[in-house]
């Protein structure tokens, strides 16, 4: 590759509205930063670990992780957890069923001076700084290393995963000798000594030194997936590389004599390919071709292609906030993780609960995708939203198997979905009872169609989901003596009550789902007979089925207390025990769940997360202001927010109720979930649903956008937080793009491909 000197742009100046910074190294925060600084390009994701690793933090420790309550579980690896994930590469686990595989470590670059390894804990380091530049997803580290030999080395690291050439990981280290002289030993490695939740999922590892300055590691997983990593090194001065191969590691070691005033640059370019890739050719051929093309392009072009992709993504997704720099940066951090988590070209995967930044949820797919993430993609990247729904379409077969395993017809989506759609949740409470996920998928299909106008999706894919899930619901309901039907033994979104009668959220979602299915079949039949016939044949629609869907929807009761105007969370909610939070919950910085046994929690009125308020968020137009106020006043004080999905929903409802202070408090809470250094919340991965929740809090809450589910046109009712002087963002809406700008007392909606769609002044 021709050396173009500095990779222009890569060392961009830190910008306090675009860069997440770590000033000074603290071992106790490292794991948090590894999660927070996760880089990714949809195809692959790497946690923000040090190139050289950490002392006392072996990555190959074997242990058995038990299925547990993830919210309350104490995770392993106190100091560092390296993670390299490719959505779709999963392996079986004896207790946890299927889990995403933590792949071999790509980033390895180690330095030694006279035998002394560079180590952030043990070496003499000063001026340590790290920052993730959200504009282009590049990660930088700089510090001064005083070696035992008396050399002073100014070290600067940069790396990125190309957004344009998604198989490529690009790394650079620059060393400048400020004083002294000595020999420096450096090793570039690809390492297979890593584990996933303590498991070794690798059946075979083949390390190779390929040619001068290049090495590879081929891995076969237990499930038979083939992953190939090929690195090429480039140095600013000739180095004689020696190969160092072990059973699990391919490395090249070289030495260099350095003197004061000298500069040295090392670059490592790695191509990662797998047998799941859709491109043609072998994993080897494609990796070699990737490197060849990259070298032909040169460092600068390679970077520019990548940076251009990020620029265009930010153009669609950015939210600009004037008057609150902290919120601006924090919001961008969430948007960054939402952008990188999306597997642009792959509808065989969705977005796992930790945003591919950790193993805490084993890489599984939850309702988070449909309810928390989808709105962001619907309005910033509709193709990504379509892919997420196609994932549910492709996994319909797994959902059918789930229904069958419970003795029902139709399709039942898994609470925690595998790649194939099968239930993965090892805890029966959720797996058996948290059934709303099946209706959430239908809600998301309808939301997608209404927000994009892509009716064709409904006819070819969505209707299969609607009909099959409707069949399941017709079997799952129980008919009572009064001719009404009920959903018994249900866990709603609030996971602290596992067996309720008629959870309001679930019942409304199921009713909606059945209504939509019947209505869509009606309109299809009224419209194009040919299309209807094709759907009827494909789904083997039987006479009377549509009427059964309609009838079941009609007779499914919704709990409501007309006197207090309160929506009971479930029919039996009032009968649960009151909780004395004051005496039980003595440390509010920790989840309430730590202070109460599960047995007691399950019979108490302590909510883990928004439940009725989630219902109000999704069906806002069905509730009066008084009903919303009554529910907010009742549920908020008994909600523990032990789930990261809770705060954003509360913030939105508080904003709608014009409770500005409370809404601002929830905004802070949402931002803290992954960013607070006290909580170290990103250590096990990013709470990606909360990132989507933050987008919703700003767009639905503060800008007051009426959901596309209920409005054909863009309608806003803004309530900006104190101090925000302007809020602006783009919206994709039914095939058009709009620029929305809100300032205190006024807002504008500007159609980007010509014309103003409307401007308004808030009364
Ligand atoms: C929440 C669920 C959520 C899951 C994954 C749990 O703690 O209660 O609502 O789907 O985390 O994010």
JSON list of N, CA and C and ligand atoms in Angstrom, two decimals, residues 71 353 361 366-368 415 434 493 495 608-609 643 645, ligand 1:
[
{"chain": "A", "resi": 71, "resn": "UNK", "atom": "N", "xyz": [-30.56, -8.61, 34.90]},
{"chain": "A", "resi": 71, "resn": "UNK", "atom": "CA", "xyz": [-30.56, -7.32, 35.60]},
{"chain": "A", "resi": 71, "resn": "UNK", "atom": "C", "xyz": [-29.83, -7.40, 36.94]},
{"chain": "A", "resi": 353, "resn": "UNK", "atom": "N", "xyz": [-29.83, -7.29, 22.27]},
{"chain": "A", "resi": 353, "resn": "UNK", "atom": "CA", "xyz": [-30.16, -6.37, 23.37]},
{"chain": "A", "resi": 353, "resn": "UNK", "atom": "C", "xyz": [-28.98, -5.56, 23.86]},
{"chain": "A", "resi": 361, "resn": "UNK", "atom": "N", "xyz": [-26.60, -10.44, 27.22]},
{"chain": "A", "resi": 361, "resn": "UNK", "atom": "CA", "xyz": [-27.86, -11.05, 26.80]},
{"chain": "A", "resi": 361, "resn": "UNK", "atom": "C", "xyz": [-27.64, -12.09, 25.70]},
{"chain": "A", "resi": 366, "resn": "UNK", "atom": "N", "xyz": [-34.93, -9.30, 21.42]},
{"chain": "A", "resi": 366, "resn": "UNK", "atom": "CA", "xyz": [-36.09, -9.10, 22.29]},
{"chain": "A", "resi": 366, "resn": "UNK", "atom": "C", "xyz": [-37.10, -8.16, 21.61]},
{"chain": "A", "resi": 367, "resn": "UNK", "atom": "N", "xyz": [-38.17, -7.85, 22.35]},
{"chain": "A", "resi": 367, "resn": "UNK", "atom": "CA", "xyz": [-39.15, -6.86, 21.86]},
{"chain": "A", "resi": 367, "resn": "UNK", "atom": "C", "xyz": [-38.50, -5.48, 21.74]},
{"chain": "A", "resi": 368, "resn": "UNK", "atom": "N", "xyz": [-37.35, -5.32, 22.35]},
{"chain": "A", "resi": 368, "resn": "UNK", "atom": "CA", "xyz": [-36.60, -4.07, 22.28]},
{"chain": "A", "resi": 368, "resn": "UNK", "atom": "C", "xyz": [-36.54, -3.57, 20.83]},
{"chain": "A", "resi": 415, "resn": "UNK", "atom": "N", "xyz": [-39.68, -14.90, 23.28]},
{"chain": "A", "resi": 415, "resn": "UNK", "atom": "CA", "xyz": [-39.32, -13.76, 24.13]},
{"chain": "A", "resi": 415, "resn": "UNK", "atom": "C", "xyz": [-37.85, -13.38, 23.88]},
{"chain": "A", "resi": 434, "resn": "UNK", "atom": "N", "xyz": [-44.25, -14.08, 29.02]},
{"chain": "A", "resi": 434, "resn": "UNK", "atom": "CA", "xyz": [-44.13, -12.72, 28.48]},
{"chain": "A", "resi": 434, "resn": "UNK", "atom": "C", "xyz": [-44.50, -12.73, 27.00]},
{"chain": "A", "resi": 493, "resn": "UNK", "atom": "N", "xyz": [-45.07, -6.08, 30.21]},
{"chain": "A", "resi": 493, "resn": "UNK", "atom": "CA", "xyz": [-43.71, -5.52, 30.15]},
{"chain": "A", "resi": 493, "resn": "UNK", "atom": "C", "xyz": [-43.06, -5.44, 31.52]},
{"chain": "A", "resi": 495, "resn": "UNK", "atom": "N", "xyz": [-41.71, -6.89, 34.37]},
{"chain": "A", "resi": 495, "resn": "UNK", "atom": "CA", "xyz": [-41.28, -8.28, 34.61]},
{"chain": "A", "resi": 495, "resn": "UNK", "atom": "C", "xyz": [-41.28, -8.67, 36.08]},
{"chain": "A", "resi": 608, "resn": "UNK", "atom": "N", "xyz": [-41.05, -3.18, 37.64]},
{"chain": "A", "resi": 608, "resn": "UNK", "atom": "CA", "xyz": [-39.69, -3.12, 37.13]},
{"chain": "A", "resi": 608, "resn": "UNK", "atom": "C", "xyz": [-39.57, -1.97, 36.12]},
{"chain": "A", "resi": 609, "resn": "UNK", "atom": "N", "xyz": [-40.63, -1.77, 35.34]},
{"chain": "A", "resi": 609, "resn": "UNK", "atom": "CA", "xyz": [-40.55, -0.81, 34.23]},
{"chain": "A", "resi": 609, "resn": "UNK", "atom": "C", "xyz": [-41.95, -0.37, 33.81]},
{"chain": "A", "resi": 643, "resn": "UNK", "atom": "N", "xyz": [-35.35, -1.77, 34.92]},
{"chain": "A", "resi": 643, "resn": "UNK", "atom": "CA", "xyz": [-35.04, -2.05, 33.50]},
{"chain": "A", "resi": 643, "resn": "UNK", "atom": "C", "xyz": [-34.65, -0.75, 32.81]},
{"chain": "A", "resi": 645, "resn": "UNK", "atom": "N", "xyz": [-35.36, 0.01, 29.99]},
{"chain": "A", "resi": 645, "resn": "UNK", "atom": "CA", "xyz": [-36.38, 0.41, 29.02]},
{"chain": "A", "resi": 645, "resn": "UNK", "atom": "C", "xyz": [-37.39, 1.38, 29.62]},
{"chain": "B", "resi": 1, "resn": "LIG", "atom": "C1", "xyz": [-36.29, -5.88, 30.47]},
{"chain": "B", "resi": 1, "resn": "LIG", "atom": "C2", "xyz": [-36.98, -6.31, 29.19]},
{"chain": "B", "resi": 1, "resn": "LIG", "atom": "C3", "xyz": [-35.99, -6.20, 28.04]},
{"chain": "B", "resi": 1, "resn": "LIG", "atom": "C4", "xyz": [-34.73, -6.96, 28.34]},
{"chain": "B", "resi": 1, "resn": "LIG", "atom": "C5", "xyz": [-33.68, -6.79, 27.27]},
{"chain": "B", "resi": 1, "resn": "LIG", "atom": "C6", "xyz": [-35.04, -6.69, 30.68]},
{"chain": "B", "resi": 1, "resn": "LIG", "atom": "O1", "xyz": [-34.37, -6.25, 31.82]},
{"chain": "B", "resi": 1, "resn": "LIG", "atom": "O2", "xyz": [-37.15, -6.05, 31.57]},
{"chain": "B", "resi": 1, "resn": "LIG", "atom": "O3", "xyz": [-38.09, -5.50, 28.93]},
{"chain": "B", "resi": 1, "resn": "LIG", "atom": "O4", "xyz": [-36.58, -6.67, 26.87]},
{"chain": "B", "resi": 1, "resn": "LIG", "atom": "O5", "xyz": [-34.18, -6.50, 29.56]},
{"chain": "B", "resi": 1, "resn": "LIG", "atom": "O6", "xyz": [-33.31, -5.47, 27.13]}
]
